[in-house]
Structures are given as C-alpha cells and as structure tokens.
PDB file of C-alpha atoms and ligand atoms in Angstrom:
ATOM      1  CA  UNK O   1     -85.010 -14.600 -48.727  1.00 96.00           C
ATOM      2  CA  UNK O   2     -83.665 -14.178 -45.210  1.00 98.00           C
ATOM      3  CA  UNK O   3     -83.062 -17.278 -43.106  1.00 98.00           C
ATOM      4  CA  UNK O   4     -82.919 -16.425 -39.406  1.00 98.00           C
ATOM      5  CA  UNK O   5     -81.468 -18.941 -36.971  1.00 98.00           C
ATOM      6  CA  UNK O   6     -82.337 -18.673 -33.293  1.00 98.00           C
ATOM      7  CA  UNK O   7     -85.128 -19.278 -30.797  1.00 98.00           C
ATOM      8  CA  UNK O   8     -87.130 -16.319 -29.467  1.00 98.00           C
ATOM      9  CA  UNK O   9     -85.611 -16.888 -25.995  1.00 98.00           C
ATOM     10  CA  UNK O  10     -82.247 -15.527 -27.125  1.00 98.00           C
ATOM     11  CA  UNK O  11     -80.762 -12.426 -28.712  1.00 98.00           C
ATOM     12  CA  UNK O  12     -82.643 -13.531 -31.829  1.00 99.00           C
ATOM     13  CA  UNK O  13     -85.444 -11.500 -30.198  1.00 98.00           C
ATOM     14  CA  UNK O  14     -83.737  -8.439 -31.714  1.00 99.00           C
ATOM     15  CA  UNK O  15     -84.025  -9.344 -35.406  1.00 99.00           C
ATOM     16  CA  UNK O  16     -87.343 -11.121 -34.751  1.00 98.00           C
ATOM     17  CA  UNK O  17     -88.793  -7.889 -33.325  1.00 98.00           C
ATOM     18  CA  UNK O  18     -87.450  -5.935 -36.308  1.00 98.00           C
ATOM     19  CA  UNK O  19     -88.820  -8.465 -38.802  1.00 98.00           C
ATOM     20  CA  UNK O  20     -92.209  -8.229 -37.109  1.00 98.00           C
ATOM     21  CA  UNK O  21     -92.035  -4.437 -37.507  1.00 98.00           C
ATOM     22  CA  UNK O  22     -91.168  -4.566 -41.204  1.00 98.00           C
ATOM     23  CA  UNK O  23     -93.272  -7.571 -42.212  1.00 98.00           C
ATOM     24  CA  UNK O  24     -90.339  -8.877 -44.246  1.00 97.00           C
ATOM     25  CA  UNK O  25     -90.829 -12.537 -45.274  1.00 98.00           C
ATOM     26  CA  UNK O  26     -88.209 -14.849 -43.789  1.00 98.00           C
ATOM     27  CA  UNK O  27     -87.556 -18.470 -42.966  1.00 98.00           C
ATOM     28  CA  UNK O  28     -87.185 -19.069 -39.232  1.00 98.00           C
ATOM     29  CA  UNK O  29     -85.076 -21.944 -37.926  1.00 98.00           C
ATOM     30  CA  UNK O  30     -85.550 -21.803 -34.129  1.00 98.00           C
ATOM     31  CA  UNK O  31     -82.117 -23.115 -33.146  1.00 98.00           C
ATOM     32  CA  UNK O  32     -82.006 -23.516 -29.345  1.00 98.00           C
ATOM     33  CA  UNK O  33     -79.031 -23.040 -27.006  1.00 98.00           C
ATOM     34  CA  UNK O  34     -77.410 -26.440 -26.380  1.00 98.00           C
ATOM     35  CA  UNK O  35     -77.116 -25.720 -22.657  1.00 97.00           C
ATOM     36  CA  UNK O  36     -80.910 -25.676 -22.430  1.00 96.00           C
ATOM     37  CA  UNK O  37     -81.108 -29.331 -23.523  1.00 97.00           C
ATOM     38  CA  UNK O  38     -80.421 -32.393 -21.372  1.00 97.00           C
ATOM     39  CA  UNK O  39     -78.673 -34.138 -24.282  1.00 98.00           C
ATOM     40  CA  UNK O  40     -78.062 -31.854 -27.256  1.00 98.00           C
ATOM     41  CA  UNK O  41     -76.284 -34.693 -29.085  1.00 98.00           C
ATOM     42  CA  UNK O  42     -79.236 -37.096 -28.835  1.00 97.00           C
ATOM     43  CA  UNK O  43     -80.515 -38.260 -32.226  1.00 96.00           C
ATOM     44  CA  UNK O  44     -83.938 -36.738 -31.510  1.00 96.00           C
ATOM     45  CA  UNK O  45     -82.577 -33.489 -30.034  1.00 97.00           C
ATOM     46  CA  UNK O  46     -83.955 -30.334 -31.649  1.00 97.00           C
ATOM     47  CA  UNK O  47     -81.698 -28.203 -33.830  1.00 98.00           C
ATOM     48  CA  UNK O  48     -79.311 -26.567 -31.372  1.00 98.00           C
ATOM     49  CA  UNK O  49     -76.131 -24.528 -31.164  1.00 98.00           C
ATOM     50  CA  UNK O  50     -73.959 -27.661 -31.277  1.00 98.00           C
ATOM     51  CA  UNK O  51     -75.752 -29.268 -34.240  1.00 98.00           C
ATOM     52  CA  UNK O  52     -73.325 -29.887 -37.092  1.00 97.00           C
ATOM     53  CA  UNK O  53     -75.634 -28.190 -39.582  1.00 97.00           C
ATOM     54  CA  UNK O  54     -75.770 -25.040 -37.437  1.00 98.00           C
ATOM     55  CA  UNK O  55     -72.017 -24.998 -36.766  1.00 98.00           C
ATOM     56  CA  UNK O  56     -71.567 -24.797 -40.533  1.00 98.00           C
ATOM     57  CA  UNK O  57     -73.496 -21.497 -40.374  1.00 98.00           C
ATOM     58  CA  UNK O  58     -71.871 -20.129 -37.197  1.00 98.00           C
ATOM     59  CA  UNK O  59     -68.738 -22.017 -36.174  1.00 98.00           C
ATOM     60  CA  UNK O  60     -68.914 -20.132 -32.847  1.00 98.00           C
ATOM     61  CA  UNK O  61     -72.119 -22.010 -32.053  1.00 98.00           C
ATOM     62  CA  UNK O  62     -74.166 -19.008 -30.957  1.00 98.00           C
ATOM     63  CA  UNK O  63     -77.502 -17.554 -31.961  1.00 98.00           C
ATOM     64  CA  UNK O  64     -78.740 -15.528 -33.707  1.00 99.00           C
ATOM     65  CA  UNK O  65     -77.289 -16.028 -37.162  1.00 99.00           C
ATOM     66  CA  UNK O  66     -78.682 -14.924 -40.496  1.00 98.00           C
ATOM     67  CA  UNK O  67     -78.166 -15.824 -44.123  1.00 98.00           C
ATOM     68  CA  UNK O  68     -79.374 -13.844 -47.109  1.00 98.00           C
ATOM     69  CA  UNK O  69     -78.179 -14.203 -50.704  1.00 97.00           C
ATOM     70  CA  UNK O  70     -74.963 -15.881 -49.522  1.00 97.00           C
ATOM     71  CA  UNK O  71     -74.246 -13.249 -46.859  1.00 98.00           C
ATOM     72  CA  UNK O  72     -73.894 -14.835 -43.408  1.00 98.00           C
ATOM     73  CA  UNK O  73     -73.987 -12.647 -40.278  1.00 98.00           C
ATOM     74  CA  UNK O  74     -73.454 -13.950 -36.748  1.00 98.00           C
ATOM     75  CA  UNK O  75     -73.830 -10.899 -34.486  1.00 98.00           C
ATOM     76  CA  UNK O  76     -77.339  -9.844 -33.498  1.00 99.00           C
ATOM     77  CA  UNK O  77     -76.771  -6.110 -33.865  1.00 99.00           C
ATOM     78  CA  UNK O  78     -75.047  -6.496 -37.243  1.00 98.00           C
ATOM     79  CA  UNK O  79     -78.045  -8.584 -38.320  1.00 99.00           C
ATOM     80  CA  UNK O  80     -80.555  -5.917 -37.279  1.00 99.00           C
ATOM     81  CA  UNK O  81     -78.538  -3.135 -38.917  1.00 98.00           C
ATOM     82  CA  UNK O  82     -78.318  -5.136 -42.156  1.00 98.00           C
ATOM     83  CA  UNK O  83     -82.036  -5.975 -42.201  1.00 98.00           C
ATOM     84  CA  UNK O  84     -82.937  -2.365 -41.430  1.00 98.00           C
ATOM     85  CA  UNK O  85     -80.780  -1.037 -44.263  1.00 98.00           C
ATOM     86  CA  UNK O  86     -82.056  -3.514 -46.820  1.00 98.00           C
ATOM     87  CA  UNK O  87     -85.665  -4.036 -45.752  1.00 98.00           C
ATOM     88  CA  UNK O  88     -86.432  -1.523 -43.025  1.00 98.00           C
ATOM     89  CA  UNK O  89     -87.775   1.484 -44.938  1.00 98.00           C
ATOM     90  CA  UNK O  90     -88.135   4.216 -42.302  1.00 98.00           C
ATOM     91  CA  UNK O  91     -86.758   1.885 -39.626  1.00 98.00           C
ATOM     92  CA  UNK O  92     -83.434   1.991 -41.448  1.00 98.00           C
ATOM     93  CA  UNK O  93     -81.092   4.893 -42.165  1.00 98.00           C
ATOM     94  CA  UNK O  94     -82.231   7.650 -44.505  1.00 98.00           C
ATOM     95  CA  UNK O  95     -78.640   8.812 -45.178  1.00 98.00           C
ATOM     96  CA  UNK O  96     -75.011   8.262 -44.181  1.00 98.00           C
ATOM     97  CA  UNK O  97     -75.310  10.402 -41.063  1.00 98.00           C
ATOM     98  CA  UNK O  98     -78.240   8.346 -39.778  1.00 98.00           C
ATOM     99  CA  UNK O  99     -76.368   5.140 -40.557  1.00 98.00           C
ATOM    100  CA  UNK O 100     -73.391   6.384 -38.552  1.00 98.00           C
ATOM    101  CA  UNK O 101     -75.647   7.257 -35.626  1.00 98.00           C
ATOM    102  CA  UNK O 102     -77.391   3.858 -35.777  1.00 98.00           C
ATOM    103  CA  UNK O 103     -74.007   2.142 -35.741  1.00 98.00           C
ATOM    104  CA  UNK O 104     -72.852   4.348 -32.873  1.00 98.00           C
ATOM    105  CA  UNK O 105     -75.885   3.525 -30.728  1.00 98.00           C
ATOM    106  CA  UNK O 106     -75.561  -0.197 -31.498  1.00 99.00           C
ATOM    107  CA  UNK O 107     -71.968  -0.108 -30.253  1.00 98.00           C
ATOM    108  CA  UNK O 108     -73.032   1.971 -27.244  1.00 98.00           C
ATOM    109  CA  UNK O 109     -75.729  -0.584 -26.410  1.00 98.00           C
ATOM    110  CA  UNK O 110     -73.357  -3.530 -26.788  1.00 98.00           C
ATOM    111  CA  UNK O 111     -70.416  -2.032 -24.920  1.00 98.00           C
ATOM    112  CA  UNK O 112     -71.970   0.252 -22.278  1.00 98.00           C
ATOM    113  CA  UNK O 113     -75.364  -1.301 -21.519  1.00 98.00           C
ATOM    114  CA  UNK O 114     -75.552  -5.001 -22.295  1.00 98.00           C
ATOM    115  CA  UNK O 115     -72.981  -6.529 -19.918  1.00 98.00           C
ATOM    116  CA  UNK O 116     -74.001  -4.737 -16.698  1.00 98.00           C
ATOM    117  CA  UNK O 117     -77.682  -5.147 -17.592  1.00 98.00           C
ATOM    118  CA  UNK O 118     -77.111  -8.888 -17.982  1.00 98.00           C
ATOM    119  CA  UNK O 119     -75.265  -8.974 -14.647  1.00 98.00           C
ATOM    120  CA  UNK O 120     -78.437  -7.639 -13.036  1.00 97.00           C
ATOM    121  CA  UNK O 121     -80.630 -10.167 -14.851  1.00 97.00           C
ATOM    122  CA  UNK O 122     -78.405 -13.139 -13.995  1.00 97.00           C
ATOM    123  CA  UNK O 123     -78.260 -12.169 -10.307  1.00 96.00           C
ATOM    124  CA  UNK O 124     -82.039 -11.944 -10.321  1.00 95.00           C
ATOM    125  CA  UNK O 125     -82.552 -15.292 -12.029  1.00 94.00           C
ATOM    126  CA  UNK O 126     -79.868 -17.378 -10.297  1.00 93.00           C
ATOM    127  CA  UNK O 127     -81.493 -17.051  -6.889  1.00 90.00           C
ATOM    128  CA  UNK O 128     -78.805 -14.824  -5.319  1.00 93.00           C
ATOM    129  CA  UNK O 129     -80.551 -11.437  -5.585  1.00 90.00           C
ATOM    130  CA  UNK O 130     -81.715 -11.543  -1.971  1.00 89.00           C
ATOM    131  CA  UNK O 131     -78.347 -12.716  -0.659  1.00 94.00           C
ATOM    132  CA  UNK O 132     -75.537 -10.259   0.163  1.00 93.00           C
ATOM    133  CA  UNK O 133     -73.366 -11.468  -2.743  1.00 94.00           C
ATOM    134  CA  UNK O 134     -76.206 -11.111  -5.269  1.00 95.00           C
ATOM    135  CA  UNK O 135     -77.191  -7.704  -3.904  1.00 95.00           C
ATOM    136  CA  UNK O 136     -73.549  -6.598  -4.244  1.00 97.00           C
ATOM    137  CA  UNK O 137     -73.395  -7.768  -7.879  1.00 97.00           C
ATOM    138  CA  UNK O 138     -76.583  -5.846  -8.645  1.00 97.00           C
ATOM    139  CA  UNK O 139     -75.341  -2.705  -6.893  1.00 97.00           C
ATOM    140  CA  UNK O 140     -72.034  -2.740  -8.824  1.00 98.00           C
ATOM    141  CA  UNK O 141     -73.801  -3.381 -12.148  1.00 98.00           C
ATOM    142  CA  UNK O 142     -76.315  -0.606 -11.465  1.00 98.00           C
ATOM    143  CA  UNK O 143     -73.479   1.796 -10.759  1.00 98.00           C
ATOM    144  CA  UNK O 144     -71.813   0.814 -14.066  1.00 98.00           C
ATOM    145  CA  UNK O 145     -75.078   1.620 -15.850  1.00 98.00           C
ATOM    146  CA  UNK O 146     -75.626   5.056 -14.315  1.00 98.00           C
ATOM    147  CA  UNK O 147     -73.227   6.937 -16.595  1.00 98.00           C
ATOM    148  CA  UNK O 148     -74.546   5.532 -19.906  1.00 98.00           C
ATOM    149  CA  UNK O 149     -78.107   5.846 -18.595  1.00 98.00           C
ATOM    150  CA  UNK O 150     -77.483   9.505 -17.758  1.00 98.00           C
ATOM    151  CA  UNK O 151     -76.322   9.962 -21.337  1.00 98.00           C
ATOM    152  CA  UNK O 152     -79.449   8.239 -22.651  1.00 98.00           C
ATOM    153  CA  UNK O 153     -81.605  10.324 -20.327  1.00 98.00           C
ATOM    154  CA  UNK O 154     -80.135  13.521 -21.766  1.00 98.00           C
ATOM    155  CA  UNK O 155     -80.674  12.284 -25.313  1.00 98.00           C
ATOM    156  CA  UNK O 156     -84.230  11.069 -24.794  1.00 98.00           C
ATOM    157  CA  UNK O 157     -85.262  14.134 -22.808  1.00 98.00           C
ATOM    158  CA  UNK O 158     -84.520  16.109 -25.972  1.00 98.00           C
ATOM    159  CA  UNK O 159     -85.541  13.566 -28.657  1.00 98.00           C
ATOM    160  CA  UNK O 160     -88.509  11.244 -28.993  1.00 98.00           C
ATOM    161  CA  UNK O 161     -86.334   8.398 -30.325  1.00 98.00           C
ATOM    162  CA  UNK O 162     -82.701   7.379 -30.668  1.00 98.00           C
ATOM    163  CA  UNK O 163     -82.236   8.577 -34.278  1.00 98.00           C
ATOM    164  CA  UNK O 164     -84.246  10.785 -36.630  1.00 97.00           C
ATOM    165  CA  UNK O 165     -87.112  11.468 -34.221  1.00 94.00           C
ATOM    166  CA  UNK O 166     -88.885   8.336 -35.465  1.00 98.00           C
ATOM    167  CA  UNK O 167     -88.854   4.691 -34.365  1.00 98.00           C
ATOM    168  CA  UNK O 168     -85.885   2.902 -35.974  1.00 99.00           C
ATOM    169  CA  UNK O 169     -83.583  -0.060 -35.583  1.00 99.00           C
ATOM    170  CA  UNK O 170     -81.565   2.068 -33.138  1.00 99.00           C
ATOM    171  CA  UNK O 171     -84.502   1.970 -30.724  1.00 99.00           C
ATOM    172  CA  UNK O 172     -84.761  -1.828 -31.050  1.00 99.00           C
ATOM    173  CA  UNK O 173     -81.051  -2.390 -30.490  1.00 98.00           C
ATOM    174  CA  UNK O 174     -80.831  -0.062 -27.496  1.00 99.00           C
ATOM    175  CA  UNK O 175     -84.107  -1.184 -25.921  1.00 99.00           C
ATOM    176  CA  UNK O 176     -83.194  -4.848 -26.235  1.00 98.00           C
ATOM    177  CA  UNK O 177     -79.808  -4.408 -24.551  1.00 98.00           C
ATOM    178  CA  UNK O 178     -81.368  -2.365 -21.752  1.00 98.00           C
ATOM    179  CA  UNK O 179     -84.306  -4.760 -21.244  1.00 98.00           C
ATOM    180  CA  UNK O 180     -82.147  -7.061 -19.090  1.00 98.00           C
ATOM    181  CA  UNK O 181     -81.997  -4.323 -16.416  1.00 98.00           C
ATOM    182  CA  UNK O 182     -85.755  -3.821 -16.271  1.00 97.00           C
ATOM    183  CA  UNK O 183     -86.010  -6.052 -13.231  1.00 96.00           C
ATOM    184  CA  UNK O 184     -84.352  -3.171 -11.319  1.00 96.00           C
ATOM    185  CA  UNK O 185     -87.228  -0.659 -11.413  1.00 95.00           C
ATOM    186  CA  UNK O 186     -85.703   1.786  -8.948  1.00 97.00           C
ATOM    187  CA  UNK O 187     -82.648   2.149 -11.214  1.00 98.00           C
ATOM    188  CA  UNK O 188     -84.772   2.933 -14.269  1.00 98.00           C
ATOM    189  CA  UNK O 189     -86.909   5.313 -12.210  1.00 98.00           C
ATOM    190  CA  UNK O 190     -83.809   7.496 -11.808  1.00 98.00           C
ATOM    191  CA  UNK O 191     -83.967   8.108 -15.586  1.00 98.00           C
ATOM    192  CA  UNK O 192     -87.609   8.967 -16.363  1.00 98.00           C
ATOM    193  CA  UNK O 193     -87.162   9.778 -20.068  1.00 98.00           C
ATOM    194  CA  UNK O 194     -85.387   6.435 -20.592  1.00 98.00           C
ATOM    195  CA  UNK O 195     -88.096   4.572 -18.696  1.00 98.00           C
ATOM    196  CA  UNK O 196     -90.906   6.240 -20.680  1.00 98.00           C
ATOM    197  CA  UNK O 197     -89.141   5.614 -24.017  1.00 98.00           C
ATOM    198  CA  UNK O 198     -88.486   1.942 -23.155  1.00 98.00           C
ATOM    199  CA  UNK O 199     -92.106   1.406 -22.187  1.00 98.00           C
ATOM    200  CA  UNK O 200     -93.261   3.079 -25.412  1.00 98.00           C
ATOM    201  CA  UNK O 201     -90.959   0.832 -27.473  1.00 98.00           C
ATOM    202  CA  UNK O 202     -92.300  -2.250 -25.726  1.00 98.00           C
ATOM    203  CA  UNK O 203     -95.918  -1.201 -26.210  1.00 98.00           C
ATOM    204  CA  UNK O 204     -95.554  -1.490 -29.992  1.00 98.00           C
ATOM    205  CA  UNK O 205     -97.584  -4.338 -31.545  1.00 98.00           C
ATOM    206  CA  UNK O 206     -94.460  -5.865 -33.120  1.00 98.00           C
ATOM    207  CA  UNK O 207     -92.694  -6.073 -29.752  1.00 98.00           C
ATOM    208  CA  UNK O 208     -95.821  -7.516 -28.190  1.00 98.00           C
ATOM    209  CA  UNK O 209     -96.098 -10.234 -30.858  1.00 98.00           C
ATOM    210  CA  UNK O 210     -92.385 -11.063 -30.517  1.00 98.00           C
ATOM    211  CA  UNK O 211     -92.801 -11.236 -26.739  1.00 98.00           C
ATOM    212  CA  UNK O 212     -95.872 -13.482 -26.966  1.00 98.00           C
ATOM    213  CA  UNK O 213     -93.958 -15.883 -29.228  1.00 98.00           C
ATOM    214  CA  UNK O 214     -91.059 -15.827 -26.764  1.00 98.00           C
ATOM    215  CA  UNK O 215     -93.323 -16.580 -23.810  1.00 97.00           C
ATOM    216  CA  UNK O 216     -94.850 -19.463 -25.770  1.00 98.00           C
ATOM    217  CA  UNK O 217     -91.453 -21.170 -26.028  1.00 96.00           C
ATOM    218  CA  UNK O 218     -90.444 -23.574 -23.242  1.00 92.00           C
ATOM    219  CA  UNK O 219     -88.331 -21.755 -20.617  1.00 88.00           C
TER     220      UNK O 219
HETATM  221  N1  GSH Q   1     -72.585 -11.015 -29.335  1.00 82.13           N
HETATM  222  C1  GSH Q   1     -73.471 -12.078 -29.765  1.00 82.13           C
HETATM  223  C2  GSH Q   1     -73.804 -12.952 -28.554  1.00 82.13           C
HETATM  224  C3  GSH Q   1     -74.545 -14.208 -28.991  1.00 82.13           C
HETATM  225  C4  GSH Q   1     -74.896 -15.068 -27.799  1.00 82.13           C
HETATM  226  O1  GSH Q   1     -74.242 -15.044 -26.733  1.00 82.13           O
HETATM  227  N2  GSH Q   1     -75.956 -15.877 -27.972  1.00 82.13           N
HETATM  228  C5  GSH Q   1     -76.396 -16.772 -26.934  1.00 82.13           C
HETATM  229  C6  GSH Q   1     -77.928 -16.763 -26.847  1.00 82.13           C
HETATM  230  S1  GSH Q   1     -78.539 -15.150 -26.457  1.00 82.13           S
HETATM  231  C7  GSH Q   1     -75.975 -18.185 -27.274  1.00 82.13           C
HETATM  232  O2  GSH Q   1     -76.040 -18.581 -28.414  1.00 82.13           O
HETATM  233  N3  GSH Q   1     -75.563 -18.959 -26.263  1.00 82.13           N
HETATM  234  C8  GSH Q   1     -75.200 -20.334 -26.446  1.00 82.13           C
HETATM  235  C9  GSH Q   1     -73.744 -20.540 -26.194  1.00 82.13           C
HETATM  236  O3  GSH Q   1     -73.003 -19.557 -26.032  1.00 82.13           O
HETATM  237  O4  GSH Q   1     -73.344 -21.700 -26.162  1.00 82.13           O
HETATM  238  C10 GSH Q   1     -74.729 -11.467 -30.391  1.00 82.13           C
HETATM  239  O5  GSH Q   1     -75.138 -10.372 -29.964  1.00 82.13           O
HETATM  240  O6  GSH Q   1     -75.282 -12.063 -31.314  1.00 82.13           O
END
C-alpha cells in the first residue's frame, strides 16, 4: 500500500492527481509546510515538514514523499513516474522507449519550465506584479520560458499528448510544472497548442477532484 505524505497545496498535487486518475488505494498523510504554521513546534501543531516523524521519512523536510513496500521516494516527479510504472496501466510506459520519453519530459519540466514558471507565480502572489521590480521579474521569467514553450508548441501541434498519443504521467508532470505560469495568459496565448493541451489536461475529472480538494484546504 502506498503512503503519500503531503498536503494538496504543494507539489503533492502531482501524485495526488495521478492517484485520482488511476484509482489506486493509498494512505494520505497531509503533511503541511512548516512555514505555513505560526508555531510548527507547538504540541498541537498538525503534522508538518519539521515534525520528527516526517523528518524520519524525508530528512530534507520537504513534501511530497512516498513510501511503498519499504521504498521511500522524496522527489515529486520520481514519485509520479514510480506510481505510473507500477499502478498506472495506460498512464505509465508501455515499453522502454516510452519510459525514456517520460523520464525525458519529467526532466524537461523540472529543469526548463518549473523555476521560471514559479518566478512568475511568486511575483504575482507577493504583491509586486504591478510594481516595476515585479514586472521585470515576470518579463525575465517569461523570456526564459519562451524557448522551452516553443519546443512544447512544436511537439503538441503534432501530437495530442506528451507521449504515446494518449494521456499519461508525462502530461501530469509537464502540466503541473507549467501551471505556475498560467497567471500570465498572454504568454500562454503565444503557444496555442500548449494552451489547448493544458486546458484539456485540467478539464479531466481527476484534475478537477484534486483541485477541489486543494481549494478546500486552508490557504
Ligand atoms: N524538488 C522537490 C521540491 C519539493 C518542495 O520544494 N516542496 C515544498 C512544497 S511544494 C516544501 O516542502 N516546502 C517546505 C520547505 O521547503 O521547507 C519535489 O519536486 O518534490
């Protein structure tokens, strides 16, 4: 049985979306980021990233983490790739070539998309987006995204999905890393195939149920 550690309002959204797609049974421990708590060390504090019991699972004190049959994983995209291979059926790789492509796109998402997309999100949520410094951060991050987005645009103009012309874990991993940039609609509008694919991914019932659970958590 999988144990998944991490609140919905975190990168645990990635495996939680996948688990909703596959219907795999799992135990969910909604560990919360310590920085979201006034006093994470208080005796009545909820399970958080500085709790001793969680640090035994991930000594780095970050979510998500996963345990299954003694295997512990502490990187969200490694967790989704593992779950997809073991439990994902058609959402996982059908052969070695598909596995290699799913790994490639996970690394692409983590190294080319996630950081600049998060720079956009943080500028938009820290109240600086309408100030010159925030606008500059967003402009630089958007420029960093244009080359990988052009690559994605070319891929998705020719293919319905990231791998195998069906919805897979590669779509979840890529869509989740790109989601942080969705508050910059004019950037995404430059890449219509990417925009349409992202919206289609997010219209899936499993994404919608993950998102509803996320919205139900305290901000
Ligand atoms: N590369 C890691 C990043 C994990 C990460 O930064 N998690 C955040 C929540 S999304 C966290 O636990 N933050 C709390 C902290 O760093 O103290 C992954 O993809 O799993």
